[in-house]
Amino acid sequence: MSKITFLNARLVDPEKDEITIGGLVVEDGRITRHLPKDAPKLTSGRVIDCNLKYLAPGIVDLGVKICEPGERHKESYRSGGLAAAAGGVTTIVTRPDTQPATDTPETLEFVTRRANEAAPVNVLPMAALTKGREGREMTEIGFMMDAGAAAFTDCDRVITDTKVFSRALTYARSLGALVVAHPQDPCLSKGAAATSGKLASLRGLPAVSPMAERMGLDRDIALIEMTGARYHADQITCARALPALQRAKDAGLDITAGTSIHHLTLNALDIADYRTFFKLKPPLRDEQDRLAVADAVKTGLIDIISSMHTPQDEESKRLPFEEAASGAVALETLLPAAMRLYHAGLIDLPVLWRAMSFNPAQRLGLESGCLRVGAPADLVLFDPDAPFLMDRTTLRSKSRNTPFDGARMQGKVLSTYVAGTCVYERP
């Protein structure tokens, strides 16, 4: 592979929690050297002058839905991979909530093969924790790990049978597998389209209390304490869940937590006009919850920010709010949406990249997510200040259900590199 030298860049290093001006040398797909600010221009290989734009580790997005097999019309590995590259995402960790569910080694091997053929970015598939994601019988975790499963999850289908879940956690613990769960009390949250409060009442929408998330997390923490399993909560979205998470971490449990970019940048008032692109699961929270969760990311209590990319076609969204499908696409909007937090002074860039890149890579045991010498050259060059008007018709995803349609945003990806190969360059 050719040699690439990046010069005159603002290097965002989430591992060292700093931004410095300098450069990087990339050879054979890996970072081989850091260059100082006043490094002389090299003549060998390709030289890229970054013009003081920001160079950071590529985003590692944990919890992306790609709709192969079964619903390829919503999102394919090709379209999802192109969207990821355009959004500065160099590794997507895919969910198993496909049709059929990714719950056998054969299905997992199909997914891996399709991803390697079609996607320009790294793809790590997660596998279902129970067969058919039905919460009755656990999958063959050992065989699935051998087939390449990065983690195990039933996504938003909460396992209600505590004995089944505890057995699955115990078995996962014996194999060192990571279990990703959706903390939510399924009975309280069933059928909910909004967070309980004045707005939901005025709009006549079925709602759920944030306590449903707290109750689900409390149950899961008790089971982690009992089994010693490696556990990740996919979305913590309300303030009431944070004290329980803090106690679990203080107790030394092997627990991490994530949140979605939509819950960090939008709130419950955004559903006031019944726009179904704002219907998510869990539903958008109050502004106090949004700020509390953003602060938890800043302090490190919440470890990971992800897109929770969930493509839905027009037919499933063009319905009354209560009946419409939940979810939004976010691979291309993750970085500019995160810039809202940066420009508002809530979270600085190294902390954002710690949550979007370094921490998810560490949790999954990957070498990426950092700028250290020897790490894969998975990189994103971006301008955090570049303004634009979001137009969903320009998105590369097959489905274009973004809540940011028509919004004024800042932050453009200029180029994306996977193992030193440019997979996206802004025209």
Coordinates of C-alpha atoms in Angstrom, one line a residue:
M1 CA 0.0 0.0 0.0
S2 CA 1.2 3.6 -0.7
K3 CA 2.5 5.9 1.9
I4 CA 0.3 8.8 3.0
T5 CA 1.5 11.8 5.0
F6 CA -1.0 14.1 6.7
L7 CA 0.4 17.6 7.5
N8 CA -0.8 20.7 9.1
A9 CA -3.7 19.0 10.9
R10 CA -5.4 19.6 14.2
L11 CA -5.1 16.1 15.7
V12 CA -8.0 15.1 17.9
D13 CA -6.6 12.5 20.3
P14 CA -9.3 11.0 22.6
E15 CA -6.8 8.8 24.3
K16 CA -4.7 11.7 25.5
D17 CA -7.7 14.0 25.8
E18 CA -6.0 16.7 23.7
I19 CA -5.9 18.6 20.4
T20 CA -2.5 19.3 18.9
I21 CA -1.3 20.7 15.6
G22 CA 0.9 18.3 13.7
G23 CA 0.8 15.4 11.3
L24 CA 0.7 11.6 10.8
V25 CA 2.5 9.2 8.6
V26 CA 0.5 6.2 7.3
E27 CA 2.2 3.1 5.8
D28 CA 0.6 -0.3 5.0
G29 CA -2.7 0.8 6.5
R30 CA -1.3 1.8 9.9
I31 CA -0.1 4.9 11.6
T32 CA 3.7 4.7 11.7
R33 CA 4.8 8.1 13.0
H34 CA 3.6 11.4 14.5
L35 CA 5.0 14.6 13.0
P36 CA 5.5 17.9 14.8
K37 CA 3.8 21.2 13.8
D38 CA 6.8 22.4 11.8
A39 CA 7.7 19.1 10.1
P40 CA 9.2 19.6 6.6
K41 CA 7.2 18.4 3.7
L42 CA 8.1 14.9 2.6
T43 CA 8.5 14.0 -1.1
S44 CA 7.8 10.3 -0.9
G45 CA 4.3 9.0 -1.2
R46 CA 1.1 11.1 -1.1
V47 CA 1.2 14.2 1.0
I48 CA -2.1 15.8 2.2
D49 CA -2.1 19.3 3.6
C50 CA -5.0 19.4 6.0
N51 CA -5.1 23.2 6.2
L52 CA -5.6 23.2 10.0
K53 CA -8.8 21.1 9.7
Y54 CA -9.4 18.4 12.3
L55 CA -8.0 14.9 11.9
A56 CA -9.5 12.3 14.3
P57 CA -9.9 8.5 14.6
G58 CA -12.7 7.2 12.5
I59 CA -16.0 6.7 14.4
V60 CA -16.9 3.3 15.7
D61 CA -20.7 3.1 15.6
L62 CA -22.2 0.5 17.9
G63 CA -25.8 -0.4 17.2
V64 CA -26.3 0.1 13.4
K65 CA -29.2 -1.6 11.7
I66 CA -28.5 -2.9 8.2
C67 CA -31.6 -4.5 6.8
E68 CA -30.0 -7.5 5.1
P69 CA -31.3 -10.2 5.0
G70 CA -35.1 -9.6 4.6
E71 CA -35.6 -5.9 4.1
R72 CA -32.9 -4.9 1.7
H73 CA -35.2 -2.1 0.3
K74 CA -34.7 -0.2 3.5
E75 CA -30.9 -0.5 3.7
S76 CA -28.2 -2.7 2.2
Y77 CA -24.6 -3.2 3.2
R78 CA -23.6 -1.2 0.1
S79 CA -25.9 1.8 0.9
G80 CA -25.2 1.7 4.6
G81 CA -21.5 1.4 4.0
L82 CA -21.5 4.4 1.7
A83 CA -23.5 6.4 4.2
A84 CA -21.1 5.5 7.0
A85 CA -18.1 6.5 4.9
A86 CA -19.7 9.9 4.1
G87 CA -20.4 10.4 7.9
G88 CA -16.8 9.6 9.0
V89 CA -17.8 6.2 10.4
T90 CA -15.1 3.7 9.7
T91 CA -16.5 0.7 11.7
I92 CA -20.2 -0.2 12.0
V93 CA -21.3 -2.7 14.6
T94 CA -24.5 -4.1 13.2
R95 CA -27.6 -5.2 15.1
P96 CA -29.2 -8.7 14.6
D97 CA -32.8 -7.4 14.4
T98 CA -33.1 -8.5 10.8
Q99 CA -35.6 -10.8 9.0
P100 CA -34.8 -13.5 9.9
A101 CA -32.9 -12.6 13.0
T102 CA -29.1 -13.1 13.0
D103 CA -29.3 -16.1 15.4
T104 CA -27.4 -18.9 13.7
P105 CA -23.7 -19.2 12.6
E106 CA -25.0 -19.7 9.0
T107 CA -26.9 -16.3 9.0
L108 CA -23.9 -14.6 10.7
E109 CA -21.6 -16.0 8.0
F110 CA -23.9 -14.7 5.3
V111 CA -24.0 -11.3 6.9
T112 CA -20.2 -11.2 7.2
R113 CA -19.7 -12.3 3.6
R114 CA -22.2 -9.7 2.2
A115 CA -20.7 -6.9 4.3
N116 CA -17.1 -7.7 3.1
E117 CA -18.3 -7.7 -0.5
A118 CA -20.3 -4.6 -0.4
A119 CA -19.3 -2.2 2.4
P120 CA -16.3 0.2 2.0
V121 CA -16.0 0.4 5.8
N122 CA -15.3 -2.2 8.5
V123 CA -18.4 -4.2 9.6
L124 CA -18.7 -6.2 12.8
P125 CA -21.9 -8.1 13.2
M126 CA -23.6 -8.7 16.5
A127 CA -25.7 -11.8 17.0
A128 CA -29.0 -12.4 18.7
L129 CA -28.9 -13.5 22.4
T130 CA -32.0 -15.7 22.1
K131 CA -33.4 -17.6 19.1
G132 CA -35.6 -15.4 17.0
R133 CA -35.1 -12.7 19.6
E134 CA -38.0 -14.3 21.4
G135 CA -36.5 -14.5 24.8
R136 CA -37.2 -18.2 25.3
E137 CA -34.0 -20.1 24.3
M138 CA -30.5 -18.7 24.1
T139 CA -28.5 -19.0 20.9
E140 CA -25.3 -21.0 20.4
I141 CA -23.1 -18.3 21.8
G142 CA -19.9 -20.3 21.4
F143 CA -20.4 -21.2 17.8
M144 CA -21.6 -17.6 17.0
M145 CA -18.4 -16.2 18.6
D146 CA -16.4 -18.6 16.4
A147 CA -18.3 -17.3 13.4
G148 CA -17.3 -13.7 14.3
A149 CA -20.0 -12.3 16.5
A150 CA -18.8 -9.1 18.1
A151 CA -21.5 -9.1 20.9
F152 CA -24.9 -10.5 21.7
T153 CA -28.2 -8.7 21.9
D154 CA -31.9 -9.0 21.4
C155 CA -32.0 -5.2 20.6
D156 CA -35.2 -3.6 21.8
R157 CA -36.9 -6.9 22.6
V158 CA -36.4 -7.1 26.4
I159 CA -36.0 -10.6 27.7
T160 CA -38.8 -10.8 30.3
D161 CA -38.0 -14.3 31.6
T162 CA -35.4 -13.5 34.2
K163 CA -34.2 -17.1 34.4
V164 CA -33.5 -17.2 30.6
F165 CA -31.6 -13.9 30.8
S166 CA -29.6 -15.0 33.8
R167 CA -28.6 -18.3 32.1
A168 CA -27.6 -16.4 28.9
L169 CA -25.5 -14.0 31.0
T170 CA -23.9 -16.9 32.8
Y171 CA -23.0 -18.7 29.6
A172 CA -21.8 -15.4 28.0
R173 CA -19.6 -14.8 31.1
S174 CA -18.0 -18.2 30.8
L175 CA -17.0 -17.4 27.2
G176 CA -16.1 -13.7 27.8
A177 CA -18.8 -12.6 25.4
L178 CA -20.2 -9.0 25.6
V179 CA -24.0 -8.8 26.1
V180 CA -25.7 -5.6 24.9
A181 CA -29.2 -5.0 26.4
H182 CA -32.0 -2.4 26.1
P183 CA -32.8 -1.3 29.7
Q184 CA -36.6 -0.8 29.8
D185 CA -39.5 -2.3 31.6
P186 CA -41.4 -3.9 28.7
C187 CA -44.8 -3.8 30.4
L188 CA -44.7 -0.1 31.2
S189 CA -43.3 0.9 27.9
K190 CA -45.5 -1.3 25.7
G191 CA -47.2 0.8 23.0
A192 CA -45.7 4.1 24.2
A193 CA -45.0 6.8 21.6
A194 CA -43.9 9.6 23.9
T195 CA -42.4 10.3 27.3
S196 CA -45.1 10.9 29.9
G197 CA -45.8 14.5 30.8
K198 CA -47.8 17.5 29.9
L199 CA -47.0 17.5 26.1
A200 CA -48.0 13.8 25.7
S201 CA -51.3 14.5 27.5
L202 CA -52.0 17.5 25.4
R203 CA -51.2 15.6 22.2
G204 CA -53.2 12.5 23.3
L205 CA -50.2 10.2 22.8
P206 CA -49.7 7.0 24.8
A207 CA -46.7 7.6 27.0
V208 CA -44.2 5.9 29.3
S209 CA -42.5 7.2 32.4
P210 CA -38.7 7.5 32.4
M211 CA -38.9 5.2 35.5
A212 CA -39.4 2.3 33.0
E213 CA -35.8 2.7 31.9
R214 CA -34.6 3.0 35.5
M215 CA -36.5 -0.2 36.5
G216 CA -35.1 -2.1 33.5
L217 CA -31.6 -1.0 34.4
D218 CA -32.0 -1.9 38.0
R219 CA -33.0 -5.5 37.1
D220 CA -30.1 -5.9 34.6
I221 CA -27.6 -4.6 37.2
A222 CA -28.8 -7.2 39.7
L223 CA -28.3 -9.9 37.1
I224 CA -24.8 -8.6 36.2
E225 CA -23.9 -8.7 39.9
M226 CA -25.2 -12.2 40.2
T227 CA -23.5 -13.6 37.0
G228 CA -20.4 -11.4 36.6
A229 CA -21.2 -10.9 32.9
R230 CA -19.8 -8.2 30.6
Y231 CA -22.7 -5.9 29.9
H232 CA -23.4 -2.8 27.9
A233 CA -26.7 -0.8 28.1
D234 CA -27.4 0.4 24.6
Q235 CA -29.3 3.6 25.4
I236 CA -29.4 5.5 28.7
T237 CA -31.7 8.5 28.0
C238 CA -33.0 9.9 31.3
A239 CA -31.6 11.4 34.5
R240 CA -33.3 8.9 36.8
A241 CA -31.2 6.0 35.4
L242 CA -27.8 7.7 36.1
P243 CA -27.5 7.2 39.9
A244 CA -28.1 3.4 39.4
L245 CA -25.5 3.3 36.7
Q246 CA -23.0 5.2 38.9
R247 CA -23.5 2.8 41.8
A248 CA -23.0 -0.2 39.4
K249 CA -19.7 1.3 38.2
D250 CA -18.6 2.1 41.7
A251 CA -19.3 -1.5 42.7
G252 CA -16.8 -2.6 40.1
L253 CA -19.3 -4.4 37.8
D254 CA -18.2 -4.9 34.2
I255 CA -20.8 -2.5 32.8
T256 CA -20.7 0.3 30.2
A257 CA -23.5 2.4 28.9
G258 CA -24.3 4.2 25.7
T259 CA -26.8 6.8 24.4
S260 CA -27.9 7.9 21.0
I261 CA -27.0 11.1 19.2
H262 CA -30.7 11.9 18.8
H263 CA -31.4 11.8 22.6
L264 CA -28.4 14.1 23.1
T265 CA -29.5 16.7 20.6
L266 CA -33.3 16.6 20.5
N267 CA -36.0 16.6 23.2
A268 CA -39.7 15.7 23.8
L269 CA -40.9 19.0 22.4
D270 CA -39.8 18.0 18.9
I271 CA -42.7 15.6 18.6
A272 CA -45.3 18.4 19.1
D273 CA -46.2 18.6 15.4
Y274 CA -46.6 14.8 15.2
R275 CA -43.6 14.5 12.8
T276 CA -43.0 10.7 12.8
F277 CA -39.3 11.2 11.9
F278 CA -38.9 12.2 15.6
K279 CA -40.5 9.0 16.8
L280 CA -37.8 6.9 18.4
K281 CA -37.4 4.1 20.9
P282 CA -37.1 5.0 23.7
P283 CA -39.0 8.2 23.0
L284 CA -37.4 11.6 23.2
R285 CA -37.0 12.9 26.7
D286 CA -37.4 16.2 28.5
E287 CA -34.8 18.9 28.1
Q288 CA -33.6 18.3 31.7
D289 CA -32.9 14.6 30.8
R290 CA -31.1 15.6 27.6
L291 CA -28.7 17.9 29.6
A292 CA -28.2 15.4 32.3
V293 CA -27.2 12.7 29.8
A294 CA -24.9 15.1 28.0
D295 CA -23.2 15.8 31.3
A296 CA -22.9 12.1 31.9
V297 CA -21.1 11.7 28.6
K298 CA -18.8 14.6 29.5
T299 CA -17.9 13.1 32.9
G300 CA -17.5 9.6 31.4
L301 CA -20.4 8.0 33.3
I302 CA -22.0 7.3 29.9
D303 CA -19.2 5.7 27.8
I304 CA -20.5 5.6 24.2
I305 CA -22.4 7.7 21.7
S306 CA -23.9 5.9 18.8
S307 CA -26.2 6.7 15.9
M308 CA -28.7 3.9 16.6
H309 CA -29.2 4.0 12.8
T310 CA -32.6 2.6 12.1
P311 CA -33.9 2.8 8.5
Q312 CA -37.6 2.9 8.0
D313 CA -39.3 3.2 4.6
E314 CA -41.8 5.9 3.7
E315 CA -44.8 3.6 4.2
S316 CA -43.9 2.8 7.7
K317 CA -43.5 6.5 8.6
R318 CA -46.4 8.0 6.8
L319 CA -48.9 6.9 9.4
P320 CA -50.5 8.5 12.5
F321 CA -47.8 9.1 15.1
E322 CA -48.9 6.3 17.4
E323 CA -48.9 3.8 14.6
A324 CA -45.7 4.8 12.8
A325 CA -42.5 2.8 13.1
S326 CA -39.9 4.0 15.5
G327 CA -36.3 4.9 14.5
A328 CA -34.2 7.3 12.4
V329 CA -31.3 7.1 10.1
A330 CA -28.1 8.7 11.5
L331 CA -24.9 7.4 9.9
E332 CA -24.4 10.6 7.9
T333 CA -25.7 13.0 10.5
L334 CA -23.9 11.6 13.5
L335 CA -20.9 13.9 13.2
P336 CA -22.7 17.1 12.4
A337 CA -25.3 16.4 15.1
A338 CA -22.4 15.8 17.6
M339 CA -21.1 19.2 16.6
R340 CA -24.2 20.8 18.1
L341 CA -22.9 19.6 21.5
Y342 CA -19.5 21.0 20.8
H343 CA -20.7 24.4 19.5
A344 CA -23.1 24.7 22.5
G345 CA -20.1 24.2 24.9
L346 CA -21.5 21.0 26.4
I347 CA -18.8 18.6 25.3
D348 CA -15.4 19.2 23.7
L349 CA -14.0 17.4 20.7
P350 CA -11.6 15.0 22.5
V351 CA -14.4 13.8 24.8
L352 CA -16.8 13.4 21.9
W353 CA -14.3 11.3 20.1
R354 CA -13.6 9.3 23.3
A355 CA -17.3 8.4 23.3
M356 CA -17.8 7.9 19.5
S357 CA -14.5 6.2 18.7
F358 CA -12.1 5.3 21.5
N359 CA -14.5 3.8 24.1
P360 CA -16.5 1.6 21.7
A361 CA -13.3 0.3 20.2
Q362 CA -11.9 -0.5 23.6
R363 CA -15.2 -2.2 24.7
L364 CA -15.1 -4.4 21.6
G365 CA -11.4 -5.2 21.9
L366 CA -10.5 -3.3 18.7
E367 CA -7.1 -1.7 17.8
S368 CA -8.9 1.3 16.2
G369 CA -10.4 4.4 17.8
C370 CA -7.1 6.1 18.6
L371 CA -4.1 7.8 17.0
R372 CA -1.3 5.8 18.6
V373 CA 1.6 4.5 16.5
G374 CA 0.7 1.0 15.2
A375 CA -3.0 1.6 15.2
P376 CA -5.0 1.1 12.0
A377 CA -5.2 4.2 9.9
D378 CA -9.0 4.6 10.2
L379 CA -9.3 8.3 10.1
V380 CA -11.7 11.2 9.5
L381 CA -10.8 14.7 8.3
F382 CA -13.5 17.2 9.1
D383 CA -14.4 20.8 9.5
P384 CA -16.5 21.4 12.6
D385 CA -17.5 24.9 11.6
A386 CA -18.7 24.4 8.0
P387 CA -22.4 25.3 7.8
F388 CA -25.0 23.5 5.6
L389 CA -28.7 22.9 5.3
M390 CA -29.6 19.3 5.8
D391 CA -31.6 17.9 2.8
R392 CA -32.6 14.3 3.4
T393 CA -32.9 13.7 -0.4
T394 CA -29.0 13.9 -0.6
L395 CA -28.5 11.1 2.0
R396 CA -26.8 7.9 0.8
S397 CA -29.0 5.7 2.9
K398 CA -31.9 4.0 1.0
S399 CA -34.2 5.2 3.8
R400 CA -34.1 8.9 4.5
N401 CA -36.0 9.1 7.8
T402 CA -33.9 11.7 9.5
P403 CA -35.3 14.1 12.0
F404 CA -32.7 16.7 10.9
D405 CA -34.3 17.2 7.5
G406 CA -34.4 21.0 6.8
A407 CA -32.2 21.8 9.9
R408 CA -29.3 24.2 9.8
M409 CA -26.2 22.3 10.9
Q410 CA -22.5 22.7 11.2
G411 CA -19.7 20.1 10.7
K412 CA -18.8 18.5 7.4
V413 CA -16.7 15.4 6.7
L414 CA -14.0 16.2 4.2
S415 CA -12.6 12.7 3.8
T416 CA -12.6 9.3 5.4
Y417 CA -9.9 6.6 5.4
V418 CA -10.1 2.9 6.3
A419 CA -6.8 1.2 6.8
G420 CA -5.2 4.1 4.9
T421 CA -7.5 3.9 1.9
C422 CA -9.7 6.8 1.1
V423 CA -13.3 5.6 1.1
Y424 CA -14.9 9.0 0.9
E425 CA -13.8 12.4 -0.3
R426 CA -16.1 15.4 -0.3
P427 CA -16.7 16.6 -3.8

